[in-house]
mmCIF file of C-alpha atoms and ligand atoms in Angstrom:
data_model
loop_
_atom_site.group_PDB
_atom_site.id
_atom_site.type_symbol
_atom_site.label_atom_id
_atom_site.label_comp_id
_atom_site.label_asym_id
_atom_site.label_seq_id
_atom_site.Cartn_x
_atom_site.Cartn_y
_atom_site.Cartn_z
ATOM 1 C CA MET P 35 31.839 -15.544 9.929
ATOM 2 C CA SER P 36 31.206 -13.358 6.769
ATOM 3 C CA GLU P 37 27.909 -11.264 6.879
ATOM 4 C CA PRO P 38 25.640 -13.139 4.399
ATOM 5 C CA THR P 39 25.481 -11.241 1.027
ATOM 6 C CA THR P 40 22.472 -10.102 -0.862
ATOM 7 C CA PRO P 41 22.165 -8.602 -3.755
ATOM 8 C CA ASP P 42 21.996 -5.351 -5.103
ATOM 9 C CA LEU P 43 18.635 -5.135 -6.781
ATOM 10 C CA ASP P 44 19.095 -1.567 -7.156
ATOM 11 C CA ASP P 45 22.220 -1.624 -9.498
ATOM 12 C CA PRO P 46 21.000 -1.389 -13.017
ATOM 13 C CA SER P 47 23.529 -4.889 -14.190
ATOM 14 C CA THR P 48 20.733 -6.473 -11.528
ATOM 15 C CA ASP P 49 18.145 -8.977 -12.813
ATOM 16 C CA PRO P 50 15.567 -8.375 -10.577
ATOM 17 C CA LEU P 51 13.655 -11.475 -11.648
ATOM 18 C CA SER P 52 17.148 -13.461 -11.370
ATOM 19 C CA VAL P 53 17.528 -12.917 -7.724
ATOM 20 C CA ALA P 54 13.676 -13.509 -7.461
ATOM 21 C CA GLN P 55 14.239 -16.855 -8.845
ATOM 22 C CA ALA P 56 17.344 -17.456 -6.691
ATOM 23 C CA ALA P 57 15.078 -16.279 -3.400
ATOM 24 C CA GLY P 58 12.598 -18.791 -4.707
ATOM 25 C CA ALA P 59 14.746 -21.751 -4.673
ATOM 26 C CA VAL P 60 16.118 -20.724 -1.539
ATOM 27 C CA ILE P 61 12.313 -20.897 0.067
ATOM 28 C CA ALA P 62 11.954 -24.224 -1.661
ATOM 29 C CA ASP P 63 14.849 -25.545 0.360
ATOM 30 C CA ARG P 64 14.493 -24.269 3.586
ATOM 31 C CA THR P 65 10.824 -25.415 3.157
ATOM 32 C CA GLY P 66 11.096 -28.832 1.856
ATOM 33 C CA VAL P 67 8.505 -28.079 -0.341
ATOM 34 C CA ALA P 68 8.744 -27.445 -4.382
ATOM 35 C CA THR P 69 6.287 -25.024 -4.436
ATOM 36 C CA HIS P 70 3.791 -22.361 -2.135
ATOM 37 C CA ASP P 71 0.195 -21.662 -3.341
ATOM 38 C CA VAL P 72 -0.625 -18.366 -1.732
ATOM 39 C CA ALA P 73 1.649 -15.387 -0.417
ATOM 40 C CA LEU P 74 0.438 -12.756 1.870
ATOM 41 C CA VAL P 75 1.954 -9.954 2.996
ATOM 42 C CA LEU P 76 1.375 -8.601 6.314
ATOM 43 C CA GLY P 77 0.967 -4.793 6.811
ATOM 44 C CA SER P 78 0.391 -2.229 9.603
ATOM 45 C CA GLY P 79 -1.720 -4.060 11.987
ATOM 46 C CA TRP P 80 -1.829 -7.241 10.502
ATOM 47 C CA GLY P 81 1.152 -8.654 12.416
ATOM 48 C CA GLN P 82 -1.014 -11.300 14.490
ATOM 49 C CA THR P 83 -3.358 -12.094 11.834
ATOM 50 C CA GLY P 84 -1.193 -14.912 9.896
ATOM 51 C CA ASP P 85 -1.404 -17.031 12.859
ATOM 52 C CA LEU P 86 -5.063 -18.332 12.183
ATOM 53 C CA ILE P 87 -4.391 -19.378 8.792
ATOM 54 C CA GLY P 88 -2.761 -22.586 9.612
ATOM 55 C CA GLU P 89 -0.124 -24.195 11.332
ATOM 56 C CA THR P 90 3.831 -22.232 10.633
ATOM 57 C CA LEU P 91 5.687 -24.944 9.310
ATOM 58 C CA GLU P 92 9.180 -22.899 8.888
ATOM 59 C CA THR P 93 10.382 -19.830 9.790
ATOM 60 C CA ILE P 94 13.014 -17.563 7.601
ATOM 61 C CA PRO P 95 14.764 -14.350 8.468
ATOM 62 C CA ASN P 96 14.253 -12.125 5.366
ATOM 63 C CA ASP P 97 18.034 -11.315 5.763
ATOM 64 C CA GLU P 98 18.614 -15.239 4.473
ATOM 65 C CA VAL P 99 16.917 -14.787 1.187
ATOM 66 C CA PRO P 100 18.562 -13.605 -1.405
ATOM 67 C CA GLY P 101 16.935 -9.546 -2.175
ATOM 68 C CA PHE P 102 15.779 -9.311 1.143
ATOM 69 C CA ARG P 103 16.529 -7.161 4.374
ATOM 70 C CA ARG P 104 15.734 -6.758 7.951
ATOM 71 C CA ALA P 105 12.486 -4.604 8.874
ATOM 72 C CA ALA P 106 12.914 -1.085 9.000
ATOM 73 C CA VAL P 107 10.006 -0.113 10.789
ATOM 74 C CA VAL P 108 9.306 -0.692 14.021
ATOM 75 C CA GLY P 109 6.631 -3.412 15.143
ATOM 76 C CA HIS P 110 6.937 -5.046 11.778
ATOM 77 C CA SER P 111 8.576 -8.521 12.083
ATOM 78 C CA GLY P 112 11.418 -9.361 9.524
ATOM 79 C CA THR P 113 10.992 -13.086 9.050
ATOM 80 C CA MET P 114 8.745 -15.228 6.154
ATOM 81 C CA ARG P 115 6.717 -18.093 7.299
ATOM 82 C CA SER P 116 5.600 -21.268 5.116
ATOM 83 C CA VAL P 117 2.162 -21.820 7.344
ATOM 84 C CA ALA P 118 -0.435 -24.624 5.916
ATOM 85 C CA ILE P 119 -3.373 -23.291 5.064
ATOM 86 C CA GLY P 120 -5.718 -25.658 7.327
ATOM 87 C CA GLU P 121 -6.131 -29.216 6.071
ATOM 88 C CA THR P 122 -5.926 -28.657 2.915
ATOM 89 C CA GLY P 123 -2.048 -29.916 2.237
ATOM 90 C CA LEU P 124 -1.771 -26.281 0.341
ATOM 91 C CA ARG P 125 0.967 -23.623 1.831
ATOM 92 C CA ALA P 126 0.794 -20.138 2.356
ATOM 93 C CA LEU P 127 4.041 -18.014 2.325
ATOM 94 C CA VAL P 128 3.232 -15.210 4.590
ATOM 95 C CA TYR P 129 5.715 -12.488 4.726
ATOM 96 C CA GLY P 130 6.076 -10.444 7.986
ATOM 97 C CA THR P 131 6.957 -7.334 6.609
ATOM 98 C CA ARG P 132 6.992 -5.585 3.265
ATOM 99 C CA THR P 133 9.339 -2.833 1.871
ATOM 100 C CA HIS P 134 8.174 0.628 1.665
ATOM 101 C CA PHE P 135 8.660 3.002 -0.899
ATOM 102 C CA TYR P 136 9.752 5.868 1.143
ATOM 103 C CA GLU P 137 13.137 3.776 2.102
ATOM 104 C CA GLY P 138 14.551 4.708 -0.510
ATOM 105 C CA ARG P 139 15.713 1.350 -1.849
ATOM 106 C CA GLY P 140 14.315 1.259 -5.360
ATOM 107 C CA VAL P 141 10.869 0.054 -6.703
ATOM 108 C CA ARG P 142 12.197 -3.216 -7.213
ATOM 109 C CA ALA P 143 13.058 -3.365 -3.455
ATOM 110 C CA VAL P 144 9.397 -2.990 -2.560
ATOM 111 C CA VAL P 145 8.470 -5.618 -5.194
ATOM 112 C CA HIS P 146 11.146 -8.181 -4.720
ATOM 113 C CA ALA P 147 8.454 -10.046 -2.117
ATOM 114 C CA VAL P 148 5.827 -10.290 -5.062
ATOM 115 C CA ARG P 149 8.203 -11.557 -7.532
ATOM 116 C CA THR P 150 9.466 -14.004 -5.197
ATOM 117 C CA ALA P 151 6.038 -15.212 -4.107
ATOM 118 C CA LYS P 152 5.667 -16.247 -8.091
ATOM 119 C CA ALA P 153 9.029 -17.706 -8.265
ATOM 120 C CA ALA P 154 8.166 -19.695 -5.433
ATOM 121 C CA GLY P 155 5.160 -20.986 -7.381
ATOM 122 C CA CYS P 156 1.909 -18.905 -5.612
ATOM 123 C CA THR P 157 -0.446 -17.988 -7.994
ATOM 124 C CA THR P 158 -2.247 -15.652 -5.857
ATOM 125 C CA ILE P 159 -1.317 -12.967 -3.531
ATOM 126 C CA VAL P 160 -3.158 -11.270 -0.560
ATOM 127 C CA LEU P 161 -1.744 -7.609 -0.078
ATOM 128 C CA THR P 162 -3.075 -6.360 3.349
ATOM 129 C CA ASN P 163 -2.264 -2.951 4.576
ATOM 130 C CA GLY P 164 -2.683 -0.055 7.546
ATOM 131 C CA CYS P 165 -4.376 2.871 6.005
ATOM 132 C CA GLY P 166 -6.017 6.259 6.340
ATOM 133 C CA GLY P 167 -9.714 5.918 6.067
ATOM 134 C CA LEU P 168 -11.834 9.224 4.474
ATOM 135 C CA ASN P 169 -15.162 7.610 5.344
ATOM 136 C CA PRO P 170 -16.037 8.956 8.789
ATOM 137 C CA ALA P 171 -18.316 5.633 9.201
ATOM 138 C CA TRP P 172 -14.624 3.589 9.217
ATOM 139 C CA GLY P 173 -14.373 3.854 12.492
ATOM 140 C CA PRO P 174 -10.268 2.521 13.474
ATOM 141 C CA GLY P 175 -10.055 -1.365 12.691
ATOM 142 C CA THR P 176 -12.280 -1.464 10.287
ATOM 143 C CA PRO P 177 -10.972 -3.816 7.491
ATOM 144 C CA VAL P 178 -11.942 -2.656 3.828
ATOM 145 C CA LEU P 179 -11.589 -4.093 0.596
ATOM 146 C CA ILE P 180 -9.311 -2.600 -2.139
ATOM 147 C CA ARG P 181 -11.770 -2.005 -5.227
ATOM 148 C CA ASP P 182 -8.913 -0.002 -7.154
ATOM 149 C CA HIS P 183 -6.482 1.889 -6.684
ATOM 150 C CA ILE P 184 -4.615 5.748 -7.265
ATOM 151 C CA ASN P 185 -0.787 4.946 -7.356
ATOM 152 C CA LEU P 186 0.841 8.673 -6.716
ATOM 153 C CA THR P 187 4.371 7.807 -6.542
ATOM 154 C CA ALA P 188 4.974 8.806 -10.112
ATOM 155 C CA THR P 189 6.875 5.508 -10.541
ATOM 156 C CA SER P 190 6.618 1.641 -11.130
ATOM 157 C CA PRO P 191 7.752 -1.357 -11.188
ATOM 158 C CA ILE P 192 7.559 -2.004 -14.445
ATOM 159 C CA GLU P 193 10.785 -1.837 -16.595
ATOM 160 C CA GLY P 194 10.815 -1.060 -20.448
ATOM 161 C CA ALA P 195 8.088 -1.042 -23.010
ATOM 162 C CA ASN P 196 5.506 -3.465 -21.291
ATOM 163 C CA PHE P 197 1.845 -2.030 -21.204
ATOM 164 C CA VAL P 198 0.665 -4.130 -18.594
ATOM 165 C CA ASP P 199 -3.286 -3.854 -18.219
ATOM 166 C CA LEU P 200 -4.550 -3.148 -14.655
ATOM 167 C CA THR P 201 -8.816 -3.510 -15.581
ATOM 168 C CA ASP P 202 -9.470 -5.263 -12.971
ATOM 169 C CA LEU P 203 -6.059 -5.157 -10.727
ATOM 170 C CA TYR P 204 -7.843 -6.046 -7.669
ATOM 171 C CA SER P 205 -9.181 -9.656 -8.813
ATOM 172 C CA PRO P 206 -13.312 -9.513 -8.620
ATOM 173 C CA ARG P 207 -13.616 -13.352 -8.151
ATOM 174 C CA LEU P 208 -11.205 -12.897 -5.246
ATOM 175 C CA ARG P 209 -13.402 -9.613 -3.789
ATOM 176 C CA ALA P 210 -16.703 -12.146 -3.879
ATOM 177 C CA LEU P 211 -14.652 -15.105 -1.991
ATOM 178 C CA ALA P 212 -14.357 -12.246 0.717
ATOM 179 C CA HIS P 213 -17.745 -10.775 0.774
ATOM 180 C CA ASP P 214 -19.155 -14.337 1.168
ATOM 181 C CA VAL P 215 -16.890 -14.515 4.090
ATOM 182 C CA ASP P 216 -18.152 -11.270 5.322
ATOM 183 C CA PRO P 217 -20.684 -9.963 3.583
ATOM 184 C CA GLY P 218 -20.503 -6.155 5.908
ATOM 185 C CA LEU P 219 -16.944 -5.708 4.344
ATOM 186 C CA ASP P 220 -16.903 -2.335 2.718
ATOM 187 C CA GLU P 221 -15.272 -1.799 -0.760
ATOM 188 C CA GLY P 222 -12.659 1.584 -1.501
ATOM 189 C CA VAL P 223 -10.457 2.695 -3.994
ATOM 190 C CA TYR P 224 -6.554 3.040 -2.092
ATOM 191 C CA VAL P 225 -4.635 6.183 -3.153
ATOM 192 C CA GLN P 226 -0.640 5.386 -2.178
ATOM 193 C CA PHE P 227 1.378 8.170 -1.398
ATOM 194 C CA ARG P 228 4.881 8.397 -0.951
ATOM 195 C CA GLY P 229 4.879 9.037 2.266
ATOM 196 C CA PRO P 230 6.971 8.493 5.115
ATOM 197 C CA HIS P 231 4.821 11.975 6.312
ATOM 198 C CA TYR P 232 1.018 11.403 6.694
ATOM 199 C CA GLU P 233 -0.980 13.541 4.397
ATOM 200 C CA THR P 234 -1.985 17.050 4.970
ATOM 201 C CA PRO P 235 -5.511 17.506 5.089
ATOM 202 C CA ALA P 236 -5.592 19.349 2.026
ATOM 203 C CA GLU P 237 -3.596 15.887 0.677
ATOM 204 C CA VAL P 238 -6.709 14.179 1.787
ATOM 205 C CA ARG P 239 -9.099 16.579 0.354
ATOM 206 C CA MET P 240 -7.465 16.289 -2.846
ATOM 207 C CA ALA P 241 -7.548 12.114 -2.494
ATOM 208 C CA GLY P 242 -11.193 12.297 -1.976
ATOM 209 C CA ILE P 243 -11.747 14.465 -4.537
ATOM 210 C CA LEU P 244 -9.482 12.500 -7.178
ATOM 211 C CA GLY P 245 -12.098 9.299 -5.958
ATOM 212 C CA GLY P 246 -10.170 7.795 -3.096
ATOM 213 C CA ASP P 247 -11.398 6.474 -0.329
ATOM 214 C CA LEU P 248 -8.161 5.114 1.570
ATOM 215 C CA VAL P 249 -4.828 6.926 1.837
ATOM 216 C CA GLY P 250 -1.317 4.631 2.526
ATOM 217 C CA MET P 251 2.209 4.010 1.726
ATOM 218 C CA SER P 252 2.271 0.656 -0.094
ATOM 219 C CA THR P 253 0.284 -1.828 -2.286
ATOM 220 C CA SER P 254 -0.121 -0.230 -5.377
ATOM 221 C CA LEU P 255 3.177 -0.741 -6.685
ATOM 222 C CA GLU P 256 3.311 -4.613 -5.267
ATOM 223 C CA ALA P 257 -0.656 -4.872 -7.085
ATOM 224 C CA ILE P 258 1.065 -3.953 -10.758
ATOM 225 C CA ALA P 259 3.966 -6.122 -10.525
ATOM 226 C CA ALA P 260 1.818 -8.921 -8.945
ATOM 227 C CA ARG P 261 -0.277 -8.520 -12.371
ATOM 228 C CA GLN P 262 2.747 -8.234 -14.621
ATOM 229 C CA ALA P 263 3.788 -11.634 -13.137
ATOM 230 C CA GLY P 264 0.234 -12.769 -13.752
ATOM 231 C CA LEU P 265 -0.433 -13.480 -9.799
ATOM 232 C CA GLU P 266 -4.891 -12.821 -8.965
ATOM 233 C CA VAL P 267 -4.451 -10.167 -6.480
ATOM 234 C CA LEU P 268 -6.429 -9.265 -3.675
ATOM 235 C CA GLY P 269 -5.910 -6.128 -1.505
ATOM 236 C CA ILE P 270 -7.078 -5.582 2.263
ATOM 237 C CA SER P 271 -7.206 -2.759 3.968
ATOM 238 C CA LEU P 272 -6.774 -2.142 7.902
ATOM 239 C CA VAL P 273 -7.964 1.244 8.462
ATOM 240 C CA THR P 274 -6.024 1.732 11.859
ATOM 241 C CA ASN P 275 -6.854 5.713 11.599
ATOM 242 C CA LEU P 276 -8.762 8.519 10.355
ATOM 243 C CA ALA P 277 -7.120 10.529 7.607
ATOM 244 C CA ALA P 278 -5.745 13.988 8.292
ATOM 245 C CA GLY P 279 -8.318 16.381 8.499
ATOM 246 C CA ILE P 280 -11.104 13.781 8.941
ATOM 247 C CA SER P 281 -10.997 13.515 12.616
ATOM 248 C CA ASP P 282 -9.385 16.414 14.726
ATOM 249 C CA ARG P 283 -7.096 14.185 16.346
ATOM 250 C CA PRO P 284 -3.351 14.012 15.106
ATOM 251 C CA LEU P 285 -1.884 11.005 13.682
ATOM 252 C CA SER P 286 0.973 8.137 15.551
ATOM 253 C CA HIS P 287 2.027 5.629 14.510
ATOM 254 C CA ALA P 288 1.418 4.279 18.086
ATOM 255 C CA GLU P 289 -2.279 4.441 17.554
ATOM 256 C CA VAL P 290 -1.818 2.504 14.533
ATOM 257 C CA LEU P 291 -0.425 -0.102 16.095
ATOM 258 C CA GLU P 292 -2.877 -0.132 19.061
ATOM 259 C CA ALA P 293 -5.769 -0.420 16.536
ATOM 260 C CA GLY P 294 -3.753 -3.428 15.010
ATOM 261 C CA GLN P 295 -3.844 -4.804 17.800
ATOM 262 C CA ALA P 296 -7.763 -4.181 18.406
ATOM 263 C CA ALA P 297 -8.726 -5.716 15.176
ATOM 264 C CA ALA P 298 -6.452 -8.517 14.873
ATOM 265 C CA GLY P 299 -9.874 -10.873 15.937
ATOM 266 C CA ARG P 300 -11.827 -10.045 12.858
ATOM 267 C CA CYS P 301 -8.994 -9.396 10.920
ATOM 268 C CA GLY P 302 -7.205 -12.452 11.470
ATOM 269 C CA GLU P 303 -10.749 -14.566 11.238
ATOM 270 C CA LEU P 304 -10.992 -12.656 7.927
ATOM 271 C CA LEU P 305 -7.905 -13.636 6.727
ATOM 272 C CA ALA P 306 -7.881 -16.867 7.533
ATOM 273 C CA GLN P 307 -11.155 -17.472 5.992
ATOM 274 C CA VAL P 308 -10.542 -15.704 2.705
ATOM 275 C CA VAL P 309 -7.586 -17.906 1.806
ATOM 276 C CA LEU P 310 -9.202 -20.635 3.041
ATOM 277 C CA ARG P 311 -11.591 -19.809 0.235
ATOM 278 C CA ILE P 312 -8.954 -18.903 -2.065
ATOM 279 C CA ALA P 313 -6.923 -22.395 -1.679
ATOM 280 C CA THR P 314 -10.245 -24.458 -1.963
ATOM 281 C CA SER P 315 -11.733 -22.715 -5.192
ATOM 282 C CA SER P 316 -10.113 -23.122 -8.918
ATOM 283 C CA ALA P 317 -7.955 -20.010 -10.031
ATOM 284 C CA PRO P 318 -8.604 -19.125 -13.705
ATOM 285 C CA THR P 319 -5.872 -20.382 -15.336
ATOM 286 C CA THR P 320 -2.568 -17.397 -16.088
ATOM 287 C CA GLU P 321 -3.299 -17.161 -19.309
ATOM 288 C CA THR P 322 -6.064 -15.355 -18.541
ATOM 289 C CA ARG P 323 -4.701 -13.144 -16.321
ATOM 290 C CA SER P 324 -1.878 -12.257 -17.343
ATOM 291 C CA ALA P 325 -1.598 -9.152 -19.690
ATOM 292 C CA THR P 326 1.204 -8.072 -21.179
ATOM 293 C CA THR P 327 1.711 -6.804 -24.358
ATOM 294 C CA THR P 328 4.549 -4.794 -25.946
ATOM 295 C CA ASP P 329 2.870 -3.561 -29.015
ATOM 296 C CA ALA P 330 0.618 -0.654 -27.654
HETATM 297 I I1 8IG F 195 -1.563 2.787 9.431
HETATM 298 O O1 8IG F 195 -3.100 8.094 7.477
HETATM 299 C C1 8IG F 195 -1.136 4.541 8.003
HETATM 300 N N1 8IG F 195 -0.872 4.261 6.992
HETATM 301 N N2 8IG F 195 -0.075 8.219 4.114
HETATM 302 N N3 8IG F 195 -1.838 8.131 5.890
HETATM 303 C C2 8IG F 195 -0.849 7.521 5.146
HETATM 304 N N4 8IG F 195 -0.194 6.055 5.134
HETATM 305 C C3 8IG F 195 -1.035 5.551 6.509
HETATM 306 C C4 8IG F 195 -1.620 6.306 7.067
HETATM 307 C C5 8IG F 195 -2.465 7.430 6.685
HETATM 308 N N5 8IG F 195 -1.853 5.262 8.514
#
């Protein structure tokens, strides 16, 4: 038996959109449905929360889908699932893990799940993550809606002269739906650092001065690729720890996983309700959301 081969996204001669098309075709084939509707990326601490959305109808190991590989982080699951959204007849494509920029596989690998979600027919994507919080009122286990981001990776998933508008990247419509579900939800600006080290206290102070409320190592690049693809984006962070220097405790990955476990109830309920609301609400047309221009 030979190892399954996967296209090398990082090779400049590879077309990332055709790999996403191939991945979408495998997902359609394996799940028996031509299209999925809502995609979810489950970040640190969100692992169990997909279960409340509905029945899992199919589980596909990542390495059986073109362009995907096994998870690199302990505590992240290397599968994607096709999940019934309650009784709506719609389907969620739930990624149990993501590729992080710090893994060094390039930006194309980071956003491949997003492009595959588009190829699989999704019109909405919910990006979740575990992160550090700057607001001392946000104890470990607090979910916070992402209102906007600051991308400190010094890179972009967009190739060529495509000037994508990022105004209202994190859909006000979807944030309103989330507030309907949980009126107590706070919002914040997410700052993506490269990682994999956590920030120094000085870097956390800098993030605050820049207007950030949350610090993490994901989501922003994915959100940009989602906007380019015309997907409507919702971002939800789970504050698993106070950012470095905000509390006097050192940061540990074990603590992150622990906070996720503790918050699974509230976050799972929130996510399930939000996805149900998304599925039963009518989305604006792609034309009004896709914002690529080539004439800037
Ligand atoms: I979970 O405090 C988690 N991920 N950059 N900083 C950064 N990423 C994180 C943190 C944090 N906590």
